PDB file of C-alpha atoms in Angstrom:
ATOM      1  CA  UNK M 260       0.000   0.000   0.000  1.00  0.00           C
ATOM      2  CA  UNK M 261       1.325   3.385  -0.896  1.00  0.00           C
ATOM      3  CA  UNK M 262       1.668   6.241   1.529  1.00  0.00           C
ATOM      4  CA  UNK M 263      -0.716   8.334  -0.568  1.00  0.00           C
ATOM      5  CA  UNK M 264      -3.503   5.727  -0.259  1.00  0.00           C
ATOM      6  CA  UNK M 265      -3.000   5.483   3.505  1.00  0.00           C
ATOM      7  CA  UNK M 266      -3.049   9.274   3.778  1.00  0.00           C
ATOM      8  CA  UNK M 267      -6.301   9.438   1.788  1.00  0.00           C
ATOM      9  CA  UNK M 268      -7.880   6.809   4.047  1.00  0.00           C
ATOM     10  CA  UNK M 269      -6.799   8.743   7.130  1.00  0.00           C
ATOM     11  CA  UNK M 270      -8.175  11.988   5.728  1.00  0.00           C
ATOM     12  CA  UNK M 271     -11.484  10.298   4.906  1.00  0.00           C
ATOM     13  CA  UNK M 272     -11.658   8.783   8.403  1.00  0.00           C
ATOM     14  CA  UNK M 273     -10.976  12.206   9.927  1.00  0.00           C
ATOM     15  CA  UNK M 274     -13.645  13.745   7.713  1.00  0.00           C
ATOM     16  CA  UNK M 275     -16.217  11.167   8.866  1.00  0.00           C
ATOM     17  CA  UNK M 276     -15.132  11.627  12.477  1.00  0.00           C
ATOM     18  CA  UNK M 277     -15.384  15.403  12.212  1.00  0.00           C
ATOM     19  CA  UNK M 278     -18.771  15.253  10.506  1.00  0.00           C
ATOM     20  CA  UNK M 279     -20.177  12.851  13.108  1.00  0.00           C
ATOM     21  CA  UNK M 280     -18.744  14.798  16.027  1.00  0.00           C
ATOM     22  CA  UNK M 281     -19.970  18.098  14.584  1.00  0.00           C
ATOM     23  CA  UNK M 282     -23.514  16.836  14.081  1.00  0.00           C
ATOM     24  CA  UNK M 283     -23.561  15.388  17.588  1.00  0.00           C
ATOM     25  CA  UNK M 284     -22.286  18.646  19.090  1.00  0.00           C
ATOM     26  CA  UNK M 285     -25.082  20.540  17.341  1.00  0.00           C
ATOM     27  CA  UNK M 286     -27.615  18.461  19.274  1.00  0.00           C
ATOM     28  CA  UNK M 287     -26.236  19.476  22.683  1.00  0.00           C
ATOM     29  CA  UNK M 288     -27.473  22.467  24.613  1.00  0.00           C
ATOM     30  CA  UNK M 289     -24.130  22.786  26.428  1.00  0.00           C
ATOM     31  CA  UNK M 290     -20.749  21.194  25.765  1.00  0.00           C
ATOM     32  CA  UNK M 291     -18.563  20.170  28.682  1.00  0.00           C
ATOM     33  CA  UNK M 292     -14.906  19.124  28.555  1.00  0.00           C
ATOM     34  CA  UNK M 293     -15.990  15.637  29.634  1.00  0.00           C
ATOM     35  CA  UNK M 294     -18.263  15.401  26.591  1.00  0.00           C
ATOM     36  CA  UNK M 295     -15.381  16.227  24.283  1.00  0.00           C
ATOM     37  CA  UNK M 296     -12.970  13.879  26.061  1.00  0.00           C
ATOM     38  CA  UNK M 297     -15.336  10.950  25.523  1.00  0.00           C
ATOM     39  CA  UNK M 298     -16.801  11.925  22.160  1.00  0.00           C
ATOM     40  CA  UNK M 299     -13.592  12.662  20.245  1.00  0.00           C
ATOM     41  CA  UNK M 300     -12.052   9.164  20.453  1.00  0.00           C
ATOM     42  CA  UNK M 301     -15.475   7.644  19.795  1.00  0.00           C
ATOM     43  CA  UNK M 302     -15.857   9.786  16.678  1.00  0.00           C
ATOM     44  CA  UNK M 303     -12.416   8.728  15.467  1.00  0.00           C
ATOM     45  CA  UNK M 304     -13.304   5.054  15.914  1.00  0.00           C
ATOM     46  CA  UNK M 305     -16.569   5.627  14.021  1.00  0.00           C
ATOM     47  CA  UNK M 306     -14.667   7.419  11.237  1.00  0.00           C
ATOM     48  CA  UNK M 307     -12.255   4.499  10.861  1.00  0.00           C
ATOM     49  CA  UNK M 308     -15.174   2.043  10.835  1.00  0.00           C
ATOM     50  CA  UNK M 309     -16.967   4.107   8.176  1.00  0.00           C
ATOM     51  CA  UNK M 310     -13.911   3.923   5.914  1.00  0.00           C
ATOM     52  CA  UNK M 311     -13.534   0.198   6.601  1.00  0.00           C
ATOM     53  CA  UNK M 312     -17.206  -0.404   5.776  1.00  0.00           C
ATOM     54  CA  UNK M 313     -16.948   1.567   2.544  1.00  0.00           C
ATOM     55  CA  UNK M 314     -13.834  -0.375   1.557  1.00  0.00           C
ATOM     56  CA  UNK M 315     -15.429  -3.730   2.461  1.00  0.00           C
ATOM     57  CA  UNK M 316     -18.500  -2.921   0.371  1.00  0.00           C
ATOM     58  CA  UNK M 317     -16.370  -1.413  -2.391  1.00  0.00           C
ATOM     59  CA  UNK M 318     -18.886   1.401  -2.379  1.00  0.00           C
ATOM     60  CA  UNK M 319     -18.543   4.737  -4.092  1.00  0.00           C
ATOM     61  CA  UNK M 320     -20.932   7.005  -2.212  1.00  0.00           C
ATOM     62  CA  UNK M 321     -21.633   9.838  -4.571  1.00  0.00           C
ATOM     63  CA  UNK M 322     -24.375  12.259  -3.796  1.00  0.00           C
ATOM     64  CA  UNK M 323     -26.817  12.621  -6.698  1.00  0.00           C
ATOM     65  CA  UNK M 324     -26.357  15.772  -8.769  1.00  0.00           C
ATOM     66  CA  UNK M 325     -29.928  16.888  -8.026  1.00  0.00           C
ATOM     67  CA  UNK M 326     -29.340  16.700  -4.277  1.00  0.00           C
ATOM     68  CA  UNK M 327     -27.465  20.008  -4.425  1.00  0.00           C
ATOM     69  CA  UNK M 328     -30.528  21.722  -5.876  1.00  0.00           C
ATOM     70  CA  UNK M 329     -32.704  19.955  -3.304  1.00  0.00           C
ATOM     71  CA  UNK M 330     -30.464  21.131  -0.458  1.00  0.00           C
ATOM     72  CA  UNK M 331     -30.640  24.752  -1.644  1.00  0.00           C
ATOM     73  CA  UNK M 332     -34.418  24.699  -1.167  1.00  0.00           C
ATOM     74  CA  UNK M 333     -34.232  22.984   2.226  1.00  0.00           C
ATOM     75  CA  UNK M 334     -33.687  26.093   4.450  1.00  0.00           C
ATOM     76  CA  UNK M 335     -36.725  27.904   2.997  1.00  0.00           C
ATOM     77  CA  UNK M 336     -38.907  24.826   3.388  1.00  0.00           C
ATOM     78  CA  UNK M 337     -37.715  24.265   6.978  1.00  0.00           C
ATOM     79  CA  UNK M 338     -38.631  27.847   7.906  1.00  0.00           C
ATOM     80  CA  UNK M 339     -42.045  27.771   6.224  1.00  0.00           C
ATOM     81  CA  UNK M 340     -42.843  24.296   7.600  1.00  0.00           C
ATOM     82  CA  UNK M 341     -41.851  25.388  11.107  1.00  0.00           C
ATOM     83  CA  UNK M 342     -44.164  28.391  10.994  1.00  0.00           C
ATOM     84  CA  UNK M 343     -47.015  26.326   9.567  1.00  0.00           C
ATOM     85  CA  UNK M 344     -46.572  23.450  12.068  1.00  0.00           C
ATOM     86  CA  UNK M 345     -46.454  25.862  15.014  1.00  0.00           C
ATOM     87  CA  UNK M 346     -49.634  27.507  13.733  1.00  0.00           C
ATOM     88  CA  UNK M 347     -51.625  24.239  13.708  1.00  0.00           C
ATOM     89  CA  UNK M 348     -52.660  24.283  17.401  1.00  0.00           C
ATOM     90  CA  UNK M 349     -53.602  27.959  17.193  1.00  0.00           C
ATOM     91  CA  UNK M 350     -55.782  27.314  14.163  1.00  0.00           C
ATOM     92  CA  UNK M 351     -57.622  24.599  16.108  1.00  0.00           C
ATOM     93  CA  UNK M 352     -58.110  26.941  19.088  1.00  0.00           C
ATOM     94  CA  UNK M 353     -59.572  29.566  16.781  1.00  0.00           C
ATOM     95  CA  UNK M 354     -61.981  26.991  15.365  1.00  0.00           C
ATOM     96  CA  UNK M 355     -60.428  26.891  11.920  1.00  0.00           C
ATOM     97  CA  UNK M 356     -59.888  23.653  10.103  1.00  0.00           C
ATOM     98  CA  UNK M 357     -56.291  22.579  10.494  1.00  0.00           C
ATOM     99  CA  UNK M 358     -54.508  20.003   8.372  1.00  0.00           C
ATOM    100  CA  UNK M 359     -54.888  16.480   9.695  1.00  0.00           C
ATOM    101  CA  UNK M 360     -51.862  15.023   7.955  1.00  0.00           C
ATOM    102  CA  UNK M 361     -51.797  12.295   5.353  1.00  0.00           C
ATOM    103  CA  UNK M 362     -49.614   9.685   3.745  1.00  0.00           C
ATOM    104  CA  UNK M 363     -48.385  10.260   0.194  1.00  0.00           C
ATOM    105  CA  UNK M 364     -46.356   8.095  -2.155  1.00  0.00           C
ATOM    106  CA  UNK M 365     -43.431   9.923  -3.753  1.00  0.00           C
ATOM    107  CA  UNK M 366     -41.650   8.459  -6.791  1.00  0.00           C
ATOM    108  CA  UNK M 367     -37.896   9.031  -6.486  1.00  0.00           C
ATOM    109  CA  UNK M 368     -35.739   6.300  -8.086  1.00  0.00           C
ATOM    110  CA  UNK M 369     -36.636   2.656  -8.763  1.00  0.00           C
ATOM    111  CA  UNK M 370     -34.089  -0.121  -8.462  1.00  0.00           C
ATOM    112  CA  UNK M 371     -31.628  -1.573  -6.017  1.00  0.00           C
ATOM    113  CA  UNK M 372     -28.464  -0.348  -7.726  1.00  0.00           C
ATOM    114  CA  UNK M 373     -26.076   1.998  -5.960  1.00  0.00           C
ATOM    115  CA  UNK M 374     -27.206   5.129  -7.818  1.00  0.00           C
ATOM    116  CA  UNK M 375     -30.922   4.571  -7.081  1.00  0.00           C
ATOM    117  CA  UNK M 376     -30.237   3.687  -3.435  1.00  0.00           C
ATOM    118  CA  UNK M 377     -28.107   6.809  -3.008  1.00  0.00           C
ATOM    119  CA  UNK M 378     -30.740   9.022  -4.580  1.00  0.00           C
ATOM    120  CA  UNK M 379     -33.476   7.589  -2.340  1.00  0.00           C
ATOM    121  CA  UNK M 380     -31.227   7.930   0.733  1.00  0.00           C
ATOM    122  CA  UNK M 381     -30.564  11.612  -0.056  1.00  0.00           C
ATOM    123  CA  UNK M 382     -34.286  12.183  -0.577  1.00  0.00           C
ATOM    124  CA  UNK M 383     -35.095  10.451   2.737  1.00  0.00           C
ATOM    125  CA  UNK M 384     -32.639  12.636   4.663  1.00  0.00           C
ATOM    126  CA  UNK M 385     -33.846  15.870   3.105  1.00  0.00           C
ATOM    127  CA  UNK M 386     -37.577  15.112   3.320  1.00  0.00           C
ATOM    128  CA  UNK M 387     -37.297  13.987   6.945  1.00  0.00           C
ATOM    129  CA  UNK M 388     -35.239  17.067   7.856  1.00  0.00           C
ATOM    130  CA  UNK M 389     -38.312  19.271   7.564  1.00  0.00           C
ATOM    131  CA  UNK M 390     -40.766  19.557  10.467  1.00  0.00           C
ATOM    132  CA  UNK M 391     -43.806  18.967   8.271  1.00  0.00           C
ATOM    133  CA  UNK M 392     -42.952  15.558   6.837  1.00  0.00           C
ATOM    134  CA  UNK M 393     -41.241  12.266   7.587  1.00  0.00           C
ATOM    135  CA  UNK M 394     -40.398   9.244   5.422  1.00  0.00           C
ATOM    136  CA  UNK M 395     -41.937   6.102   6.900  1.00  0.00           C
ATOM    137  CA  UNK M 396     -41.128   3.577   4.152  1.00  0.00           C
ATOM    138  CA  UNK M 397     -38.737   3.128   1.230  1.00  0.00           C
ATOM    139  CA  UNK M 398     -39.751   0.679  -1.510  1.00  0.00           C
ATOM    140  CA  UNK M 399     -36.726  -0.093  -3.728  1.00  0.00           C
ATOM    141  CA  UNK M 400     -38.825  -2.124  -6.186  1.00  0.00           C
ATOM    142  CA  UNK M 401     -41.042   0.802  -7.173  1.00  0.00           C
ATOM    143  CA  UNK M 402     -38.605   3.553  -6.153  1.00  0.00           C
ATOM    144  CA  UNK M 403     -41.287   5.190  -4.060  1.00  0.00           C
ATOM    145  CA  UNK M 404     -41.099   6.673  -0.611  1.00  0.00           C
ATOM    146  CA  UNK M 405     -44.104   6.738   1.691  1.00  0.00           C
ATOM    147  CA  UNK M 406     -44.110  10.152   3.352  1.00  0.00           C
ATOM    148  CA  UNK M 407     -46.298  11.280   6.224  1.00  0.00           C
ATOM    149  CA  UNK M 408     -46.988  14.959   5.755  1.00  0.00           C
ATOM    150  CA  UNK M 409     -48.723  17.225   8.244  1.00  0.00           C
ATOM    151  CA  UNK M 410     -49.264  20.079   5.855  1.00  0.00           C
ATOM    152  CA  UNK M 411     -50.903  20.648   2.488  1.00  0.00           C
ATOM    153  CA  UNK M 412     -49.912  23.385   0.098  1.00  0.00           C
ATOM    154  CA  UNK M 413     -46.875  25.623   0.205  1.00  0.00           C
ATOM    155  CA  UNK M 414     -43.379  24.424  -0.552  1.00  0.00           C
ATOM    156  CA  UNK M 415     -42.761  20.834   0.441  1.00  0.00           C
ATOM    157  CA  UNK M 416     -39.571  18.801   0.289  1.00  0.00           C
ATOM    158  CA  UNK M 417     -41.350  15.649  -0.890  1.00  0.00           C
ATOM    159  CA  UNK M 418     -42.497  17.570  -3.983  1.00  0.00           C
ATOM    160  CA  UNK M 419     -38.995  18.928  -4.602  1.00  0.00           C
ATOM    161  CA  UNK M 420     -37.308  15.491  -4.587  1.00  0.00           C
ATOM    162  CA  UNK M 421     -39.647  14.152  -7.292  1.00  0.00           C
ATOM    163  CA  UNK M 422     -38.416  16.646  -9.875  1.00  0.00           C
TER     164      UNK M 422
END
């Protein structure tokens, strides 16, 4: 094995470790030195395991090209969904009809190949990141996701990922 390959593996492991640690830190309300002392080595181990898993599967995890466009719309949809979800109880108190929520089938990418799986995985993450919807099932045969949505109308991530 060449030194360049080992260096690339180490950099990838550090990237995974940093990404995992960063996401975890964002979920904390306060960070203590003890948290960092325990979390940093754990993140490094997880980063090494992520690289080992990718190598064992011989996987090339490439984000779909459309996911960049999807991600650009995500902040706007999160803000509008948050406002609309927080308004639901107030609408009920005022006697107005509020959305009840429903299940919808969203066609994303059929097949079990790596490209279709990656596209569905990206769609699942982005759709479930919004407060108004959540993916409850992924059907690789049809390429459809079953999404539970609280809200009708307005921008919605499950509509964006079908384009």
